[in-house]
Tab-separated table of C-alpha atoms in Angstrom:
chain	number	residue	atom	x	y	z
A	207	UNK	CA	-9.203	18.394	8.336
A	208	UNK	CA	-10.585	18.408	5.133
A	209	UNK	CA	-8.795	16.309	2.543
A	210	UNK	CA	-8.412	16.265	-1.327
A	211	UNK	CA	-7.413	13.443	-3.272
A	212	UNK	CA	-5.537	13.952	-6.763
A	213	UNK	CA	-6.938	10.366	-8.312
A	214	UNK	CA	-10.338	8.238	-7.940
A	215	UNK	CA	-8.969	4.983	-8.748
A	216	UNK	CA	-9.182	1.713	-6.394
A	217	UNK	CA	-7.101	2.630	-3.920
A	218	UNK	CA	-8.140	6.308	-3.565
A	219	UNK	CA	-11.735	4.127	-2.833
A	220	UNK	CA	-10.660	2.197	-0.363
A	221	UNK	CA	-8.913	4.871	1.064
A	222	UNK	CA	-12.209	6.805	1.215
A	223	UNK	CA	-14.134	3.904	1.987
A	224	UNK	CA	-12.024	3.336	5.233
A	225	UNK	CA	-12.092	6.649	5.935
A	226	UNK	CA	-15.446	7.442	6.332
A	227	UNK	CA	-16.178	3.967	8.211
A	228	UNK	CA	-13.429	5.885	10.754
A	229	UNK	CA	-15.414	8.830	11.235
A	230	UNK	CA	-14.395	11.006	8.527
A	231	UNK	CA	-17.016	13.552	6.783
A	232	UNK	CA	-18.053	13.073	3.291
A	233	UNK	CA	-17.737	16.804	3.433
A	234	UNK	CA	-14.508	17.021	4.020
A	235	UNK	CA	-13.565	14.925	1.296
A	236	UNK	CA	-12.506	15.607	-2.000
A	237	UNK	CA	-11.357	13.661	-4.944
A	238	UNK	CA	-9.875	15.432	-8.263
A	239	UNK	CA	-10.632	12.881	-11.412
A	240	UNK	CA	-10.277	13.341	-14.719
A	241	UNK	CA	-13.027	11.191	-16.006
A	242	UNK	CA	-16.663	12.293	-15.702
A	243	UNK	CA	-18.306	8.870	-15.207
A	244	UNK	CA	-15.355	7.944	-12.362
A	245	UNK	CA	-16.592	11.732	-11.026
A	246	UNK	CA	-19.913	10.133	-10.707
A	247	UNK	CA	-19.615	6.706	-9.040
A	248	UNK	CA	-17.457	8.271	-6.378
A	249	UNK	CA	-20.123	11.188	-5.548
A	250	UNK	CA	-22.826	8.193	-5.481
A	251	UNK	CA	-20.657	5.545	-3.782
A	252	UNK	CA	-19.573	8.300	-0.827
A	253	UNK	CA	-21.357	11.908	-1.248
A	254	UNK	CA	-17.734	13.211	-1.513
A	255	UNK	CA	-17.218	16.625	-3.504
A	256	UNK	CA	-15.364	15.884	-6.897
A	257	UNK	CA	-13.508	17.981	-9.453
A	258	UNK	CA	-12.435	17.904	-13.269
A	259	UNK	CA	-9.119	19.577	-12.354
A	260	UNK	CA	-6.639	20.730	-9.261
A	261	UNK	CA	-8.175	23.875	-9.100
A	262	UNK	CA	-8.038	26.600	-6.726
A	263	UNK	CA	-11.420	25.114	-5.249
A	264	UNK	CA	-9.990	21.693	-4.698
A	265	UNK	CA	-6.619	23.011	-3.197
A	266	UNK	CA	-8.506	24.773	-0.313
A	267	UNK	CA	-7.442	21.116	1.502
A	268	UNK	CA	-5.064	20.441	4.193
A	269	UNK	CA	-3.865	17.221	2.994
A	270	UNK	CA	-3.522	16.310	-0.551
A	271	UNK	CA	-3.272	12.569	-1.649
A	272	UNK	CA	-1.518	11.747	-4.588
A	273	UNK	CA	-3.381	8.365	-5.983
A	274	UNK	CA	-2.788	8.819	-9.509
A	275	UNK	CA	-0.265	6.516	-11.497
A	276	UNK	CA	3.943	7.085	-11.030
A	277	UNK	CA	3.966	7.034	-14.344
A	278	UNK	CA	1.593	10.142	-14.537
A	279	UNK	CA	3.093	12.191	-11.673
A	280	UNK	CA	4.990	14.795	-12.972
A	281	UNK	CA	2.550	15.858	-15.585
A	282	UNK	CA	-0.229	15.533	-12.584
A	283	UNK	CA	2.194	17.897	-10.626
A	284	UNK	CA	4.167	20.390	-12.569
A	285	UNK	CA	0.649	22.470	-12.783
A	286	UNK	CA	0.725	22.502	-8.864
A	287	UNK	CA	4.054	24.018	-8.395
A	288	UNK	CA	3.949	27.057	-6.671
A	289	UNK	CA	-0.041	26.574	-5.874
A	290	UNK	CA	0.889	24.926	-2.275
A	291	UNK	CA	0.908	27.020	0.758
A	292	UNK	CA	-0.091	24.803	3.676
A	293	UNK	CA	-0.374	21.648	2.844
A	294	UNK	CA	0.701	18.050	3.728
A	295	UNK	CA	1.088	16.074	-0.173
A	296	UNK	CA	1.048	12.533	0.245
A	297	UNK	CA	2.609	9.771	-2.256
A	298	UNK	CA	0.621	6.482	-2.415
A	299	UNK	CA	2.851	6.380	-5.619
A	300	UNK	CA	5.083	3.145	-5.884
A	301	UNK	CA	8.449	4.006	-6.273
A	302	UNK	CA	8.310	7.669	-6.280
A	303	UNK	CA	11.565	9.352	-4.257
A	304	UNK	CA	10.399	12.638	-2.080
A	305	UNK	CA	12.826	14.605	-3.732
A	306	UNK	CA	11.643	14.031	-7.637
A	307	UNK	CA	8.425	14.975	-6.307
A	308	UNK	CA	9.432	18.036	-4.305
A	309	UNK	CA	11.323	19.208	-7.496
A	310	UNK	CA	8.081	18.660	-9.706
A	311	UNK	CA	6.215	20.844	-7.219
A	312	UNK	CA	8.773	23.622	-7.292
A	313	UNK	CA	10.565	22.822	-4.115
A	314	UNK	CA	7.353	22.246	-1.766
A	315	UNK	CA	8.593	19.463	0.389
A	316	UNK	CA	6.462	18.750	2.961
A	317	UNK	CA	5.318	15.206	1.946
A	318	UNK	CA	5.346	12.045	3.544
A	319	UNK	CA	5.468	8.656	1.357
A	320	UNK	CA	3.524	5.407	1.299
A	321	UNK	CA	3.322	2.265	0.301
A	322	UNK	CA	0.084	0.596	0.616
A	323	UNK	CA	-0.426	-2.946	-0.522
A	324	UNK	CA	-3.458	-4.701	-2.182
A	325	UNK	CA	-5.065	-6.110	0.945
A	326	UNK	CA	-5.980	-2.165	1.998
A	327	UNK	CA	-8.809	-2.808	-0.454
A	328	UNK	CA	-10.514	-4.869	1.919
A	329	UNK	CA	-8.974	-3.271	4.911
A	330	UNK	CA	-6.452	-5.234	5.568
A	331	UNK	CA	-3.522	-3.867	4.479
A	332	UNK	CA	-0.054	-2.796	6.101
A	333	UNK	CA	1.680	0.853	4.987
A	334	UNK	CA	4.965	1.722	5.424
A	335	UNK	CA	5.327	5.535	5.518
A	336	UNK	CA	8.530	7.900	5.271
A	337	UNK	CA	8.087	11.336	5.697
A	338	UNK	CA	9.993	14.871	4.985
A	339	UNK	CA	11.885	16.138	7.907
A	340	UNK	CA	9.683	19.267	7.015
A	341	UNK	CA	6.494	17.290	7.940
A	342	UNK	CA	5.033	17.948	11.502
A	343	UNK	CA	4.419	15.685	14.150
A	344	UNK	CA	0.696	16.456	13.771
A	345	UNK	CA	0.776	16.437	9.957
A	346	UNK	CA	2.730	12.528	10.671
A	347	UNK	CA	-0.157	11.928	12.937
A	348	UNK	CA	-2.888	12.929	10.457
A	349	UNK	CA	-1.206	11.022	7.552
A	350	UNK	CA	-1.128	8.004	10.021
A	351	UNK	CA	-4.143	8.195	11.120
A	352	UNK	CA	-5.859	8.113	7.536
A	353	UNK	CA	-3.583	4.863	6.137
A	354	UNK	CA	-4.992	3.339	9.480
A	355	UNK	CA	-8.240	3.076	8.295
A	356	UNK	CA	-7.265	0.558	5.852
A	357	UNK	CA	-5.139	-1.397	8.122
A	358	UNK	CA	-1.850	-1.378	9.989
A	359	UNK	CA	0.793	1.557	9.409
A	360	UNK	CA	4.842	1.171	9.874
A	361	UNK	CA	7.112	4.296	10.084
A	362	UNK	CA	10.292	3.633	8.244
A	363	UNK	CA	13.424	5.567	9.356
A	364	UNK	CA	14.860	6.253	5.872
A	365	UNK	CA	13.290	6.686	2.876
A	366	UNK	CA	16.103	4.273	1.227
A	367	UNK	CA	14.024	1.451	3.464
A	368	UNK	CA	10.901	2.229	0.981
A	369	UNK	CA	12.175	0.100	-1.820
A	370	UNK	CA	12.255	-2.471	0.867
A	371	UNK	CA	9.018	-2.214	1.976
A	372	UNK	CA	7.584	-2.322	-1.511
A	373	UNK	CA	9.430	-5.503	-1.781
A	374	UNK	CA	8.260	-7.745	1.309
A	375	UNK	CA	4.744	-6.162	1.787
A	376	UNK	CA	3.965	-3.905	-1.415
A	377	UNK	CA	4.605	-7.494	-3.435
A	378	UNK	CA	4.152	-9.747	-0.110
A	379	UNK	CA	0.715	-10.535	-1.528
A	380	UNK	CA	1.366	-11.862	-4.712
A	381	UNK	CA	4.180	-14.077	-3.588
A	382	UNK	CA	1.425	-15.379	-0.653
A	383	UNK	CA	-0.797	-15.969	-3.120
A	384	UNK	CA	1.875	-17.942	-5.039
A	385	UNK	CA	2.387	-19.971	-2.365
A	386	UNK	CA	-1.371	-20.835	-2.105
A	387	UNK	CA	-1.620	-21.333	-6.146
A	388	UNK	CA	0.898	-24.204	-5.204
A	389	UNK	CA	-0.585	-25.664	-2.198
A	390	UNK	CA	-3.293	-25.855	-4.306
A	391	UNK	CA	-1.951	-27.755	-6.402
A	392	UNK	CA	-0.437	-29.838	-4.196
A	393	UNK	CA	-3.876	-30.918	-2.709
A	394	UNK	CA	-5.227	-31.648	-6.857
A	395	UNK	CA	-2.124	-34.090	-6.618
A	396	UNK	CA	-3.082	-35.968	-4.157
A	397	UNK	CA	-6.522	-36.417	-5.908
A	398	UNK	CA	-8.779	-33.365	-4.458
A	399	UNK	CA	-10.985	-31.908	-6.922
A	400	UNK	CA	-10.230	-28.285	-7.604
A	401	UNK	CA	-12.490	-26.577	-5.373
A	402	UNK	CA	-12.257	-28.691	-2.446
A	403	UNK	CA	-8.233	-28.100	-2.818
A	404	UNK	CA	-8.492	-24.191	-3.035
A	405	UNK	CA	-10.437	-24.107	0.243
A	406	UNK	CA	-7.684	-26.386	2.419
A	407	UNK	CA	-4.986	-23.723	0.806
A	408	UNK	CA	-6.769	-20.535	1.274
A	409	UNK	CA	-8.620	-21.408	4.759
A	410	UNK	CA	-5.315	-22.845	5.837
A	411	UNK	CA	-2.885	-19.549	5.198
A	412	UNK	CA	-5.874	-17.395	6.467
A	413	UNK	CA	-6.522	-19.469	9.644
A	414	UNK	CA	-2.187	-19.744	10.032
A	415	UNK	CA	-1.850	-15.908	9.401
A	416	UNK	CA	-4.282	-15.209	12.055
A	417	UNK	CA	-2.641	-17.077	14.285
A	418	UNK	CA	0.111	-15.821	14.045
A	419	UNK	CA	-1.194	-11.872	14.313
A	420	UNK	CA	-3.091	-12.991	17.762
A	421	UNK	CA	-0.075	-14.749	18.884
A	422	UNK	CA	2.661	-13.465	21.147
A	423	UNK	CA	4.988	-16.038	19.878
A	424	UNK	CA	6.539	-15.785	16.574
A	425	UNK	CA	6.115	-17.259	13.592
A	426	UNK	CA	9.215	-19.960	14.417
A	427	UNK	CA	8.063	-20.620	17.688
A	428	UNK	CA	4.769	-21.828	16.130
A	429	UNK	CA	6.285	-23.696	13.944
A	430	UNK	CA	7.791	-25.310	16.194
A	431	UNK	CA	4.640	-26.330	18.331
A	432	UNK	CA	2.733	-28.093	15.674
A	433	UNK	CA	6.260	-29.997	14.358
A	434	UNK	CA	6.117	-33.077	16.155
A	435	UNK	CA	9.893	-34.724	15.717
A	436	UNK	CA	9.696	-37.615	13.289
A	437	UNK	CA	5.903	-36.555	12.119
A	438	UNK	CA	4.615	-35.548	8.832
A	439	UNK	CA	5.135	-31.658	9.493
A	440	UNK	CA	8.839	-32.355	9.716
A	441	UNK	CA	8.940	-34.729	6.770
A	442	UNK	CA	7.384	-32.334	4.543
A	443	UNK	CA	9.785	-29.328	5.993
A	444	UNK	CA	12.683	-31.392	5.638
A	445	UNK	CA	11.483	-31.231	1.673
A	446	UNK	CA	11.496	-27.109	2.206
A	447	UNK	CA	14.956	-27.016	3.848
A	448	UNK	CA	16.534	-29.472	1.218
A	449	UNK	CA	15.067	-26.681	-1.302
A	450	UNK	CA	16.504	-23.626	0.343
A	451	UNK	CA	12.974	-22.138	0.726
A	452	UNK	CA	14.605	-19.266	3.349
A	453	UNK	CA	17.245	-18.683	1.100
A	454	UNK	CA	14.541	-18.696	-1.920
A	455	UNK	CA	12.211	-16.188	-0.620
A	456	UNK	CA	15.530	-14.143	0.699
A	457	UNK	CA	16.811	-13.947	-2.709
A	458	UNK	CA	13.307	-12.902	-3.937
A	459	UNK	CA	12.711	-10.021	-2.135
A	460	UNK	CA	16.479	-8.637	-3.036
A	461	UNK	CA	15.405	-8.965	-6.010
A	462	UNK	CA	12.217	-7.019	-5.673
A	463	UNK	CA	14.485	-4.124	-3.757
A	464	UNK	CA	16.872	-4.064	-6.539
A	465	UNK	CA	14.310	-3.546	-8.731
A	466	UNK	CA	12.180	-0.847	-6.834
A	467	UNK	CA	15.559	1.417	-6.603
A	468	UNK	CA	16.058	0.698	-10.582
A	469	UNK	CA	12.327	1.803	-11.402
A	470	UNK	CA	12.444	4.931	-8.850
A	471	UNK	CA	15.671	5.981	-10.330
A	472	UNK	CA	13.365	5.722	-14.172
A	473	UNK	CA	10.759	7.478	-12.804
A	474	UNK	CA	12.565	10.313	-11.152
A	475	UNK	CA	15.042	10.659	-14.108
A	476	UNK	CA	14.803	14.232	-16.056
């Protein structure tokens, strides 16, 4: 399957990156990027074939991965319309609805959406991924198949669920790292010096998030294990509980949703 990506920026990279640590031929890559020294780190970083423009030469590609910013879309698009023949397009777009995009490209709706998150650029991410009914089960399987190589994939059953995917994993990480920034600081108050407090945060979630991928149980049930009644785990999640922090992070990522739906309906607006 030879692939062309529209976009060279980080995530296109790690994309690559993952892809070719898969399996994947330099060969069969291509990446279409505006700027000429971008057009040279990416032919030196991964021998990939690059291109000034969506030509004809770059569209001779079975799968075509939009990486380039929503903001940027339709102008990156409305040259394409009526170019596709064969084709799978795929979004790695936030926010970006199936339909704007099909009506950008003319009608041409065989695409399948994604939402990666940050941690793909050391792959580790998780990708939730709605596709067209138009979009074989081999075209699903070849999309899948390339998120995988920067970390887990999810199939979402509508594409309404994408806002809410871009709201507990798309932004997951920065409200994780929040939550370390203030462990952190909770370990400089009760005298650590800076550095010494950063590790116990970071090694901590890291060590706690593994756990819980290796473990059968879930995350409550583990909780539960190292919560010994009357100990200092409870006394310091009595202090969570008093604070709503369920109710906290709840209300967050409705928040996030709301927002996602508000910016797609911006972005898709004529």
């Amino acid at each position: 399957m030879k692939i062309c990506f529209l976009g060279g920026g980080n995530m296109a990279a790690a994309l690559i990156g993952g892809m070719l640590a898969k399996g994947y031929e330099a060969a069969d890559i291509a990446v279409v990027e505006l700027q000429e020294d971008a057009r040279a780190r990416l032919r030196e970083r991964f021998g990939v074939r690059t291109h000034a423009s969506l030509d004809a030469a770059a569209l001779t590609c079975d799968m075509l991965v939009l990486a380039v910013k929503p903001q940027q879309m339709r102008d990156a698009l409305m040259p394409v319309a009526g170019l596709l023949a064969h084709q799978v397009v795929v979004s790695i777009a936030a926010g970006l609805r199936l339909g704007d995009m099909a009506r950008w490209l003319g009608g041409y709706a065989r695409l399948v959406r994604c939402m990666p998150n940050t941690p793909a650029l050391i792959g580790a991410g998780v990708t939730g991924l709605f596709a067209d009914a138009s979009v074989s089960e081999a075209e699903r399987a070849a999309v899948g198949q390339v998120m995988a190589s920067v970390g887990e994939i999810v199939w979402i059953d509508t594409e309404a669920q994408m806002d809410a995917v871009t709201a507990v994993s798309g932004s997951g990480p920065a409200y994780v790292f929040h939550f370390i920034e203030a462990l952190e600081a909770a370990g400089v108050s009760q005298g650590f010096d800076a550095d010494t407090a950063r590790k116990l945060a970071i090694g901590t979630v890291l060590g706690a998030a593994r756990l819980a991928a290796d473990s059968d149980e879930g995350p409550a049930v583990l909780r539960e294990r190292v919560t010994s009644k009357g100990g200092t785990t409870a006394a310091a999640l009595a202090v969570m509980a008093e604070g709503d922090l369920l109710g906290l992070v709840g209300r967050a990522v409705d928040a996030a949703e709301v927002r996602g739906k508000a910016l797609g309906d911006a972005l898709g607006a004529d």
